[in-house]
Amino acid sequence: MKILGAVAVIALLAGPAYAQSQSVPRYGDVDKGKSPQEIEADKEAEKAYKRSLSNIPEQKSADPWGAVRSDNAPKAAAKTAPAKKAKTDSAAKQ
């Protein structure tokens, strides 16, 4: 029974180790050439993608504040700073 458990543990650990040993294309590696069938399939996929984009209707621009904002609202005037108060005699004595 112990041997069966040991074999199961080794098998479970061997899977991820085997996955790491497969080669991954590195940056700058030359891609393998595509077959004519793959090239034709890519062209057909591109044509189908462009056709599907033409089926989508044009969307009007969304204005989330459109119901709140009115079109004829007056422009806000620039606020001027309030005039400084003159010092009174009691404030000047301190």
mmCIF file of C-alpha atoms in Angstrom:
data_model
loop_
_atom_site.group_PDB
_atom_site.id
_atom_site.type_symbol
_atom_site.label_atom_id
_atom_site.label_comp_id
_atom_site.label_asym_id
_atom_site.label_seq_id
_atom_site.Cartn_x
_atom_site.Cartn_y
_atom_site.Cartn_z
ATOM 1 C CA MET A 1 0.000 0.000 0.000
ATOM 2 C CA LYS A 2 2.889 2.322 0.801
ATOM 3 C CA ILE A 3 4.411 1.616 -2.594
ATOM 4 C CA LEU A 4 1.150 2.513 -4.325
ATOM 5 C CA GLY A 5 1.035 5.818 -2.413
ATOM 6 C CA ALA A 6 4.651 6.573 -3.313
ATOM 7 C CA VAL A 7 3.948 5.884 -6.988
ATOM 8 C CA ALA A 8 0.917 8.196 -6.875
ATOM 9 C CA VAL A 9 2.951 11.029 -5.308
ATOM 10 C CA ILE A 10 5.726 10.627 -7.871
ATOM 11 C CA ALA A 11 3.181 10.637 -10.702
ATOM 12 C CA LEU A 12 1.551 13.805 -9.353
ATOM 13 C CA LEU A 13 4.917 15.559 -9.105
ATOM 14 C CA ALA A 14 6.067 14.385 -12.527
ATOM 15 C CA GLY A 15 3.243 16.151 -14.390
ATOM 16 C CA PRO A 16 4.296 19.752 -13.601
ATOM 17 C CA ALA A 17 7.963 18.846 -14.088
ATOM 18 C CA TYR A 18 7.197 17.462 -17.547
ATOM 19 C CA ALA A 19 5.235 20.592 -18.454
ATOM 20 C CA GLN A 20 8.239 22.768 -17.625
ATOM 21 C CA SER A 21 10.527 20.832 -19.945
ATOM 22 C CA GLN A 22 8.596 21.716 -23.127
ATOM 23 C CA SER A 23 10.113 24.558 -25.108
ATOM 24 C CA VAL A 24 8.433 27.959 -25.176
ATOM 25 C CA PRO A 25 9.288 30.347 -28.028
ATOM 26 C CA ARG A 26 11.587 33.061 -26.784
ATOM 27 C CA TYR A 27 11.681 36.694 -27.870
ATOM 28 C CA GLY A 28 13.396 36.966 -31.226
ATOM 29 C CA ASP A 29 12.936 33.315 -32.152
ATOM 30 C CA VAL A 30 11.889 32.771 -35.736
ATOM 31 C CA ASP A 31 8.365 31.381 -36.042
ATOM 32 C CA LYS A 32 7.941 28.253 -38.091
ATOM 33 C CA GLY A 33 6.335 28.777 -41.474
ATOM 34 C CA LYS A 34 2.605 28.335 -41.880
ATOM 35 C CA SER A 35 1.124 25.848 -44.258
ATOM 36 C CA PRO A 36 -1.064 27.110 -47.132
ATOM 37 C CA GLN A 37 -4.131 25.789 -45.320
ATOM 38 C CA GLU A 38 -3.258 27.775 -42.198
ATOM 39 C CA ILE A 39 -2.692 30.927 -44.254
ATOM 40 C CA GLU A 40 -6.064 30.470 -45.983
ATOM 41 C CA ALA A 41 -7.763 29.855 -42.621
ATOM 42 C CA ASP A 42 -6.242 33.077 -41.243
ATOM 43 C CA LYS A 43 -7.510 35.052 -44.242
ATOM 44 C CA GLU A 44 -11.006 33.590 -43.851
ATOM 45 C CA ALA A 45 -10.998 34.382 -40.143
ATOM 46 C CA GLU A 46 -9.976 37.984 -40.880
ATOM 47 C CA LYS A 47 -12.763 38.342 -43.477
ATOM 48 C CA ALA A 48 -15.330 36.917 -41.041
ATOM 49 C CA TYR A 49 -14.132 39.325 -38.344
ATOM 50 C CA LYS A 50 -14.500 42.344 -40.642
ATOM 51 C CA ARG A 51 -17.979 41.180 -41.731
ATOM 52 C CA SER A 52 -19.047 40.836 -38.106
ATOM 53 C CA LEU A 53 -17.819 44.362 -37.371
ATOM 54 C CA SER A 54 -19.927 45.742 -40.210
ATOM 55 C CA ASN A 55 -23.036 44.124 -38.675
ATOM 56 C CA ILE A 56 -22.718 46.169 -35.472
ATOM 57 C CA PRO A 57 -24.898 49.311 -35.637
ATOM 58 C CA GLU A 58 -23.334 52.708 -35.034
ATOM 59 C CA GLN A 59 -23.802 53.908 -31.480
ATOM 60 C CA LYS A 60 -24.660 57.498 -30.675
ATOM 61 C CA SER A 61 -22.502 59.184 -28.092
ATOM 62 C CA ALA A 62 -23.719 58.694 -24.559
ATOM 63 C CA ASP A 63 -24.260 61.781 -22.413
ATOM 64 C CA PRO A 64 -24.942 60.674 -18.847
ATOM 65 C CA TRP A 65 -25.678 64.247 -17.719
ATOM 66 C CA GLY A 66 -27.930 65.005 -20.691
ATOM 67 C CA ALA A 67 -31.155 64.818 -18.662
ATOM 68 C CA VAL A 68 -29.757 67.060 -15.930
ATOM 69 C CA ARG A 69 -28.025 69.695 -18.030
ATOM 70 C CA SER A 70 -30.154 72.060 -20.085
ATOM 71 C CA ASP A 71 -28.997 73.400 -23.438
ATOM 72 C CA ASN A 72 -29.869 77.038 -22.727
ATOM 73 C CA ALA A 73 -28.142 77.351 -19.341
ATOM 74 C CA PRO A 74 -26.522 80.768 -18.828
ATOM 75 C CA LYS A 75 -22.770 80.905 -18.605
ATOM 76 C CA ALA A 76 -21.507 81.227 -15.053
ATOM 77 C CA ALA A 77 -19.957 84.643 -14.469
ATOM 78 C CA ALA A 78 -16.509 84.738 -12.956
ATOM 79 C CA LYS A 79 -16.746 85.410 -9.239
ATOM 80 C CA THR A 80 -14.793 88.372 -7.920
ATOM 81 C CA ALA A 81 -13.002 88.258 -4.595
ATOM 82 C CA PRO A 82 -14.819 90.159 -1.820
ATOM 83 C CA ALA A 83 -13.304 93.488 -0.884
ATOM 84 C CA LYS A 84 -11.113 93.503 2.224
ATOM 85 C CA LYS A 85 -12.668 94.986 5.304
ATOM 86 C CA ALA A 86 -11.083 98.091 6.734
ATOM 87 C CA LYS A 87 -9.634 97.718 10.199
ATOM 88 C CA THR A 88 -11.688 99.234 12.964
ATOM 89 C CA ASP A 89 -10.257 101.125 15.901
ATOM 90 C CA SER A 90 -10.664 98.166 18.290
ATOM 91 C CA ALA A 91 -8.737 95.865 15.979
ATOM 92 C CA ALA A 92 -5.991 98.452 15.447
ATOM 93 C CA LYS A 93 -5.389 98.910 19.219
ATOM 94 C CA GLN A 94 -4.491 95.316 19.869
#
